[in-house]
Structures are given as structure tokens and as C-alpha cells.
mmCIF file of C-alpha atoms in Angstrom:
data_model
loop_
_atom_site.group_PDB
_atom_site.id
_atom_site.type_symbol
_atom_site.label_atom_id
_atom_site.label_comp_id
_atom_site.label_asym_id
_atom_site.label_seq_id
_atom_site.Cartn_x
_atom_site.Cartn_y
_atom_site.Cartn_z
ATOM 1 C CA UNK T 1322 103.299 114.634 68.595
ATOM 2 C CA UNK T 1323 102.881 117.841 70.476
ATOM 3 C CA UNK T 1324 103.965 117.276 74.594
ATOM 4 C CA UNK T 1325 101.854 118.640 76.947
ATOM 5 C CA UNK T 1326 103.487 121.610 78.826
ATOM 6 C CA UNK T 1327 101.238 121.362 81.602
ATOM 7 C CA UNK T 1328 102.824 117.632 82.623
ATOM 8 C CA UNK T 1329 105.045 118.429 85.531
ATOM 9 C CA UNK T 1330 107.754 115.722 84.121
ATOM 10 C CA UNK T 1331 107.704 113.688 80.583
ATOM 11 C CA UNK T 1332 109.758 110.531 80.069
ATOM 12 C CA UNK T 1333 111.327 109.844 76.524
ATOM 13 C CA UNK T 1334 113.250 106.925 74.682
ATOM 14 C CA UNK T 1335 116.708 108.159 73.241
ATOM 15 C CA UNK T 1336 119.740 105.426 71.879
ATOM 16 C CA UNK T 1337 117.788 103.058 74.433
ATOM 17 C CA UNK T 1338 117.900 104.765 77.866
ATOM 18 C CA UNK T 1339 115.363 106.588 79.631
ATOM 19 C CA UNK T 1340 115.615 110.099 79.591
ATOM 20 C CA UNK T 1341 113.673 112.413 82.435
ATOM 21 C CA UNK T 1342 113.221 116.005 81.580
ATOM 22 C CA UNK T 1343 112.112 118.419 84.300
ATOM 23 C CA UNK T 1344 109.531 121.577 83.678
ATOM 24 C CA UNK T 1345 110.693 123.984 86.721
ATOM 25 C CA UNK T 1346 113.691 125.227 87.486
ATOM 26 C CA UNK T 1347 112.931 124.669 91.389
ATOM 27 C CA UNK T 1348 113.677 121.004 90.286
ATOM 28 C CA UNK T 1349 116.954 121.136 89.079
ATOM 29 C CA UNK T 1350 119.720 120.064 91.952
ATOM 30 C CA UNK T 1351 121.494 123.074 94.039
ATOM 31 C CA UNK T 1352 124.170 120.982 95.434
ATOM 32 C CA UNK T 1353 126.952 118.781 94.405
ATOM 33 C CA UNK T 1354 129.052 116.300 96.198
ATOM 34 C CA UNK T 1355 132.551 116.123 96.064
ATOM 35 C CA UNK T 1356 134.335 112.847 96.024
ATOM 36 C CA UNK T 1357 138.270 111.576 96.656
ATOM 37 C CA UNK T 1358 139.108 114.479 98.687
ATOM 38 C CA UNK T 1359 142.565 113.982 100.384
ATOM 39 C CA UNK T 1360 142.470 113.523 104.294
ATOM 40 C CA UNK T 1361 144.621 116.793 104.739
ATOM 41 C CA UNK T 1362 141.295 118.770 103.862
ATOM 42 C CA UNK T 1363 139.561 117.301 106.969
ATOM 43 C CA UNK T 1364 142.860 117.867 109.617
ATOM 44 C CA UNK T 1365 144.550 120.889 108.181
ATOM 45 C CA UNK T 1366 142.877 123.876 108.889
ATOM 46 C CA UNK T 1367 145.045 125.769 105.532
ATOM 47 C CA UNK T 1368 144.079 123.201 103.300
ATOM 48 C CA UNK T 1369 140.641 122.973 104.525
ATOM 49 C CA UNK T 1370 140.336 126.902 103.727
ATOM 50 C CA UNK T 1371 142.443 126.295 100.077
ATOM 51 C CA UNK T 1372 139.650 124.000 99.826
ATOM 52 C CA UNK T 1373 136.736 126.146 100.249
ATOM 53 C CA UNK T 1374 138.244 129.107 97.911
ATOM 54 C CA UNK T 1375 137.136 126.927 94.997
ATOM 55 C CA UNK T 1376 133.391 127.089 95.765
ATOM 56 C CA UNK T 1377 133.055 130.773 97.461
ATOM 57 C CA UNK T 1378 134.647 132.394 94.901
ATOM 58 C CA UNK T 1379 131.195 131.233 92.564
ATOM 59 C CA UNK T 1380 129.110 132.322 95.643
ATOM 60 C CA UNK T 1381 129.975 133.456 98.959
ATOM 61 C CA UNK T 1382 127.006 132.359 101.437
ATOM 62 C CA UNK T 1383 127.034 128.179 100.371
ATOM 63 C CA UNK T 1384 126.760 125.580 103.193
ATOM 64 C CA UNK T 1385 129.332 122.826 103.356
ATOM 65 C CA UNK T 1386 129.160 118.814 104.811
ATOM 66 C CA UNK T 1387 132.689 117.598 105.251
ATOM 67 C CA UNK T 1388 132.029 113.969 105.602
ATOM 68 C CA UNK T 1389 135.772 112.871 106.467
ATOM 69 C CA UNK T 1390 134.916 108.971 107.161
ATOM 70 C CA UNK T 1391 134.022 108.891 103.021
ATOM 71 C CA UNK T 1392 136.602 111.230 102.078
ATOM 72 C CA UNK T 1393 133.660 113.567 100.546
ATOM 73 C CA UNK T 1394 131.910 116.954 100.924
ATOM 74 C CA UNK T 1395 128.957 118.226 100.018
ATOM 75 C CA UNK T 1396 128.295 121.911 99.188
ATOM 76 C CA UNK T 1397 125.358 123.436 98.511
ATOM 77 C CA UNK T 1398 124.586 126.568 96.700
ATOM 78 C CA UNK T 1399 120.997 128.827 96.374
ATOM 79 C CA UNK T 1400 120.855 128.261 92.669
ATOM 80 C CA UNK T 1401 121.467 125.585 90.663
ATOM 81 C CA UNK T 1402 123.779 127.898 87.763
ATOM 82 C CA UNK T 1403 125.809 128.064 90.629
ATOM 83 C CA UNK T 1404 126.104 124.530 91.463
ATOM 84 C CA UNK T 1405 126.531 123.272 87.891
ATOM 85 C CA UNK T 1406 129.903 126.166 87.612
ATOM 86 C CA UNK T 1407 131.231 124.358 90.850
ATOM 87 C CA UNK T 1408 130.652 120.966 89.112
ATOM 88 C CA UNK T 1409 132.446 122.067 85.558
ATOM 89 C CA UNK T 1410 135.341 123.357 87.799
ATOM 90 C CA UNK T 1411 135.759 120.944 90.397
ATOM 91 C CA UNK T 1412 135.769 117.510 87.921
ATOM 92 C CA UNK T 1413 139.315 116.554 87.037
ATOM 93 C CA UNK T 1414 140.639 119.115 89.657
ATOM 94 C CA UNK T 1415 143.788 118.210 91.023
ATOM 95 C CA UNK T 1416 144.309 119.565 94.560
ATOM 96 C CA UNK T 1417 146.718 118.186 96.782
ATOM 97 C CA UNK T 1418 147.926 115.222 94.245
ATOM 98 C CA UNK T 1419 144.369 113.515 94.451
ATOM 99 C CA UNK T 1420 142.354 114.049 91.345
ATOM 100 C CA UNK T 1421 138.604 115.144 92.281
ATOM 101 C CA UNK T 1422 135.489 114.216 91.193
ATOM 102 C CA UNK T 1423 132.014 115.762 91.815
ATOM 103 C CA UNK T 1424 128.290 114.801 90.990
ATOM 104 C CA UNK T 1425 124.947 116.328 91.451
ATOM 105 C CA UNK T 1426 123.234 115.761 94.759
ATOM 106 C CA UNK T 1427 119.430 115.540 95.739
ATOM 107 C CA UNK T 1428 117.954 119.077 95.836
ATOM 108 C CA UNK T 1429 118.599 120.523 99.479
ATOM 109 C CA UNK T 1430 116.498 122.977 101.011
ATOM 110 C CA UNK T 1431 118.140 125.416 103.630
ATOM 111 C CA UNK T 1432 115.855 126.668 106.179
ATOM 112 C CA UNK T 1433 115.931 130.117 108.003
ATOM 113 C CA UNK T 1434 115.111 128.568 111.214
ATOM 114 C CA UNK T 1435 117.846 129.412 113.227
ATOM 115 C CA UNK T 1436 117.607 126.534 115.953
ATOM 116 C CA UNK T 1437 119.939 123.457 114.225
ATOM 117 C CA UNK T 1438 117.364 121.026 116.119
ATOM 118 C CA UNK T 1439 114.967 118.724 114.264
ATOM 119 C CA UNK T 1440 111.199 119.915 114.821
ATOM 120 C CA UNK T 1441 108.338 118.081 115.315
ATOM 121 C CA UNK T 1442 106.068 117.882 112.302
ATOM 122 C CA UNK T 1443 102.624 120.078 112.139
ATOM 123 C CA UNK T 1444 99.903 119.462 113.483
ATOM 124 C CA UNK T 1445 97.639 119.078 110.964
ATOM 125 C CA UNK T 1446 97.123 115.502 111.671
ATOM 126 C CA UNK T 1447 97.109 114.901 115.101
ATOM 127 C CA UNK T 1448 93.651 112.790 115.496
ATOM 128 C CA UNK T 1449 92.343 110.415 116.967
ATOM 129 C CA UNK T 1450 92.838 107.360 115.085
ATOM 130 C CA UNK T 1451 89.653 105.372 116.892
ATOM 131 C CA UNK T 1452 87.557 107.843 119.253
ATOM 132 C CA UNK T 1453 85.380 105.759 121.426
ATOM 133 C CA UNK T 1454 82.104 104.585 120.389
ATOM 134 C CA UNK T 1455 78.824 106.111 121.599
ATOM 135 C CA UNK T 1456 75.882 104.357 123.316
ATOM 136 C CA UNK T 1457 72.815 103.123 120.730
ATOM 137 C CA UNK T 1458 70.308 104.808 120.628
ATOM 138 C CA UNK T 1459 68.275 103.890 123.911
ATOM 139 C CA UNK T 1460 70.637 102.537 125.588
ATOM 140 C CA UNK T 1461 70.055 103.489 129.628
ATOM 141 C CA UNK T 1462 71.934 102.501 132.453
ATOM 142 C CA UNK T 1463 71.105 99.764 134.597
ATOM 143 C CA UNK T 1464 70.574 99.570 138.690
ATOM 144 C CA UNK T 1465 72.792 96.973 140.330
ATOM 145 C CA UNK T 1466 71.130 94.803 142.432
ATOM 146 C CA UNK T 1467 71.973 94.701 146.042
ATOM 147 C CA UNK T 1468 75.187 92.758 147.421
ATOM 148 C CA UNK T 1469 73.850 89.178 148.665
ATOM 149 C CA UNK T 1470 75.052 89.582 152.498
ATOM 150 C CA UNK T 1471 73.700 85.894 153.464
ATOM 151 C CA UNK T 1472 72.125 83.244 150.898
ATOM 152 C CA UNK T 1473 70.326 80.988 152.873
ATOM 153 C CA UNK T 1474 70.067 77.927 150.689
ATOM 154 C CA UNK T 1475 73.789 77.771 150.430
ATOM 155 C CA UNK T 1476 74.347 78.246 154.141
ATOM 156 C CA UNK T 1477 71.395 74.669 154.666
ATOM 157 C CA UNK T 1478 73.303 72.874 151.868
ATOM 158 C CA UNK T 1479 77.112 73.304 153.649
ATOM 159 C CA UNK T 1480 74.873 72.400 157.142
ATOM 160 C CA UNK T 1481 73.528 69.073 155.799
ATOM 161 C CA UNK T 1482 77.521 68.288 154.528
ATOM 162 C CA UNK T 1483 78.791 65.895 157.058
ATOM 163 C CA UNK T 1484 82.444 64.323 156.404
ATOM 164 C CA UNK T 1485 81.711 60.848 157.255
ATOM 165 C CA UNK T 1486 78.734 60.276 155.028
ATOM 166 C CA UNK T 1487 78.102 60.352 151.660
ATOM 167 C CA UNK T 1488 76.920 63.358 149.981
ATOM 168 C CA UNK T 1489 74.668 63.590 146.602
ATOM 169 C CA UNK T 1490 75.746 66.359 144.208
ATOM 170 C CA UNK T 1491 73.519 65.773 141.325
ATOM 171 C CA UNK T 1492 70.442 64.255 141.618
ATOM 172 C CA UNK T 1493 70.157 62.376 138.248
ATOM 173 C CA UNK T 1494 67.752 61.553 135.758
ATOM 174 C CA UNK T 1495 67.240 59.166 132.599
ATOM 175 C CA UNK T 1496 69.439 61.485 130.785
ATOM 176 C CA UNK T 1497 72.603 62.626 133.215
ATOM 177 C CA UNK T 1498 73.938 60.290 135.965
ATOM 178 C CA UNK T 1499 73.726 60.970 139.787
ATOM 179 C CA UNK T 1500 77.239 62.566 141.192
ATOM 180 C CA UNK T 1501 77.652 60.845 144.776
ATOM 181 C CA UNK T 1502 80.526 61.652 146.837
ATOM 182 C CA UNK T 1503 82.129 59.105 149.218
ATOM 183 C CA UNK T 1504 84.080 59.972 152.208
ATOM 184 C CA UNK T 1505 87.521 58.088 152.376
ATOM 185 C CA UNK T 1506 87.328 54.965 154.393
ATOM 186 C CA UNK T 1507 91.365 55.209 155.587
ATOM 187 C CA UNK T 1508 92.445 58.704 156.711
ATOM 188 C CA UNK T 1509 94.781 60.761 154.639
ATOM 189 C CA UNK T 1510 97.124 61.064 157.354
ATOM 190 C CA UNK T 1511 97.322 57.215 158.517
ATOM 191 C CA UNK T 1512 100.163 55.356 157.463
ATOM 192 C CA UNK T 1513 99.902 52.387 154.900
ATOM 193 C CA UNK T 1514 99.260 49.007 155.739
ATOM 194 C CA UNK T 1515 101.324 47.598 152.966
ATOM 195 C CA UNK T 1516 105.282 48.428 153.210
ATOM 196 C CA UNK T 1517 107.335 47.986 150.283
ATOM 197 C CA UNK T 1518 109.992 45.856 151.331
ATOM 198 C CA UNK T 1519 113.610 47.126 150.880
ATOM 199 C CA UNK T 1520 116.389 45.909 148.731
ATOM 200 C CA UNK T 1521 119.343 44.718 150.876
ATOM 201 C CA UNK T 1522 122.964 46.359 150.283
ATOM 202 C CA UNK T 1523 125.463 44.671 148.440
ATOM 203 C CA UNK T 1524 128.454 43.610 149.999
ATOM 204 C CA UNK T 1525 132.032 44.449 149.530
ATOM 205 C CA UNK T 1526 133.752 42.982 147.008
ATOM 206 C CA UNK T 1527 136.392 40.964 148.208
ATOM 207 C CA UNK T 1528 140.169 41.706 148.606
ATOM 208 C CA UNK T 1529 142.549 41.625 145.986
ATOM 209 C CA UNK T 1530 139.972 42.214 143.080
#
């Protein structure tokens, strides 16, 4: 079977593992990361430099990540050739008495932009997620009516109210019931005619107990 060169990444079976082959160089990884790196490289300037001689003498301009709280460092080169020389070299390297170890990292892309600053992303899809809705079609706008300043029939109903009669709510019929109100025969703010009557104190107890 023939593969299709046009298939940006094919997938095959080999000794039972699954093997991914890539089509473009731009794919392969430009950076490795360097693991077990003794503390002195991160506090000692000297060693720190010692350090770096192993990777600029491959390539001069390389970016590095010294990530002291997992004893690693990333560096990252502009080609990949470049990155896989740093790897052969660097694994089994013993520098300082600690034996290194290094591994291909995610592809890193160095920008030009010369503010360090994270940017906001483009604008190409700033929208409106949901823009208001338009009117129907014939859809006018309506005239207020005027503010009611005095509504008679309200102002006779609170007139024929009295507080010492009875007043009719609802005038029922065969299928609702009449709602009669009934003013309270004892005001609310007389006292009661019945008194609880009130639990005498116990005594003492006697002396001695």
C-alpha cells in the first residue's frame, strides 16, 4: 500500500506501539529540556555560565528557562538539527557530579515582538454574540393615555366606607359568594375582659434541706 504524501501526519503499527511520523520539518521539536541539574547552576553565577557553554557552542543566539524549583532548564534553539546535537550531548553528561538527562520539548515559537508582555488576541472575532432584535414588520408605537389625576368612582366608593358598619365587597351571585366585611365589635386597643389568672410562686424550701 502506497501512503498518501499529501496526509499532513500517518499513524502506523510497529512491535505493537503506535508510531506517529511527521511530513514537515516545521513539526519537528526546537527545544529540549534538561532534567537533574544540580542547584549550584541556579546560585552560582560560574557554574551557571559552565552551564550554558554546552548549548552556545552548537548555536550562539538560543533562549534559556532555568526553572530552579524542578531542578530543570529548558533551551531552545531555531532549528531542530540543533536541538537534537544538544540532546545527543547533553544525555549521560556529568557536570558537577549529577548525571543529566534531557528530552524533547513541545515546539516553541520565539517571537520578534520586543515587549515581554502577553497581548491581547486579534480582533477578528470581536462580535456581538446576540445583537438586539428588530421590530416586526408593522410594528408602530403606541400613544400613552393620559395620567388619571382623579377617578371618581373610587373617590364615591371610599365616601360610602364608614368604620362602624358593614361594608359589601362582592356582590354575589349563584356562582361566587358575597364578601361582607364586619367592623370589630370590641376595639383593638381595649383591654380584655378575660385575665388569665397567674400561677403563685413557690415558696422556699425549708432550712436544713
Amino acid at each position: 500500500m502506497v501512503a498518501d504524501n499529501t496526509e499532513k501526519s500517518t499513524k502506523s503499527m510497529a512491535n505493537g506501539s503506535l508510531i506517529s511520523t511527521v511530513s514537515s520539518k516545521d513539526e519537528l521539536p526546537n527545544s529540549i529540556i534538561v532534567t537533574q541539574v544540580p542547584i549550584e547552576v541556579f546560585t552560582n553565577p560560574d557554574d551557571k555560565a559552565h552551564f550554558s557553554e554546552l548549548f552556545t557552542q552548537i548555536e550562539e543566539n538560543i533562549h534559556f528557562d532555568f526553572l530552579k524549583s524542578f531542578h530543570r532548564v529548558r533551551v531552545i534553539f531555531s532549528t531542530p538539527e540543533n536541538a537534537t546535537t544538544a540532546k545527543l550531548i547533553v544525555q549521560g553528561f556529568s557536570f558537577k557530579g549529577h548525571e543529566l538527562k534531557a528530552f524533547f520539548a513541545q515546539r516553541v515559537y520565539l517571537s520578534s515582538n520586543a515587549s515581554p508582555l502577553l497581548q491581547p488576541p486579534p480582533l477578528e472575532k470581536q462580535f456581538l454574540i446576540s445583537p438586539p432584535c428588530s421590530p416586526p414588520v408593522g410594528w408602530a408605537q403606541t400613544r400613552e393615555m393620559a395620567p388619571v389625576v382623579c377617578d371618581f368612582d373610587l373617590m364615591a366608593r371610599l365616601a360610602s366606607f364608614a368604620i362602624d358598619e358593614k361594608y359589601e365587597v362582592h356582590n354575589g351571585d349563584e356562582s361566587t359568594p358575597t364578601i361582607v366585611i364586619h367592623p370589630c365589635e370590641t376595639p383593638l386597643d381595649a383591654p380584655s375582659a378575660v385575665e388569665m389568672p397567674r400561677t403563685p410562686r413557690p415558696g422556699s424550701p425549708a432550712n436544713g434541706i
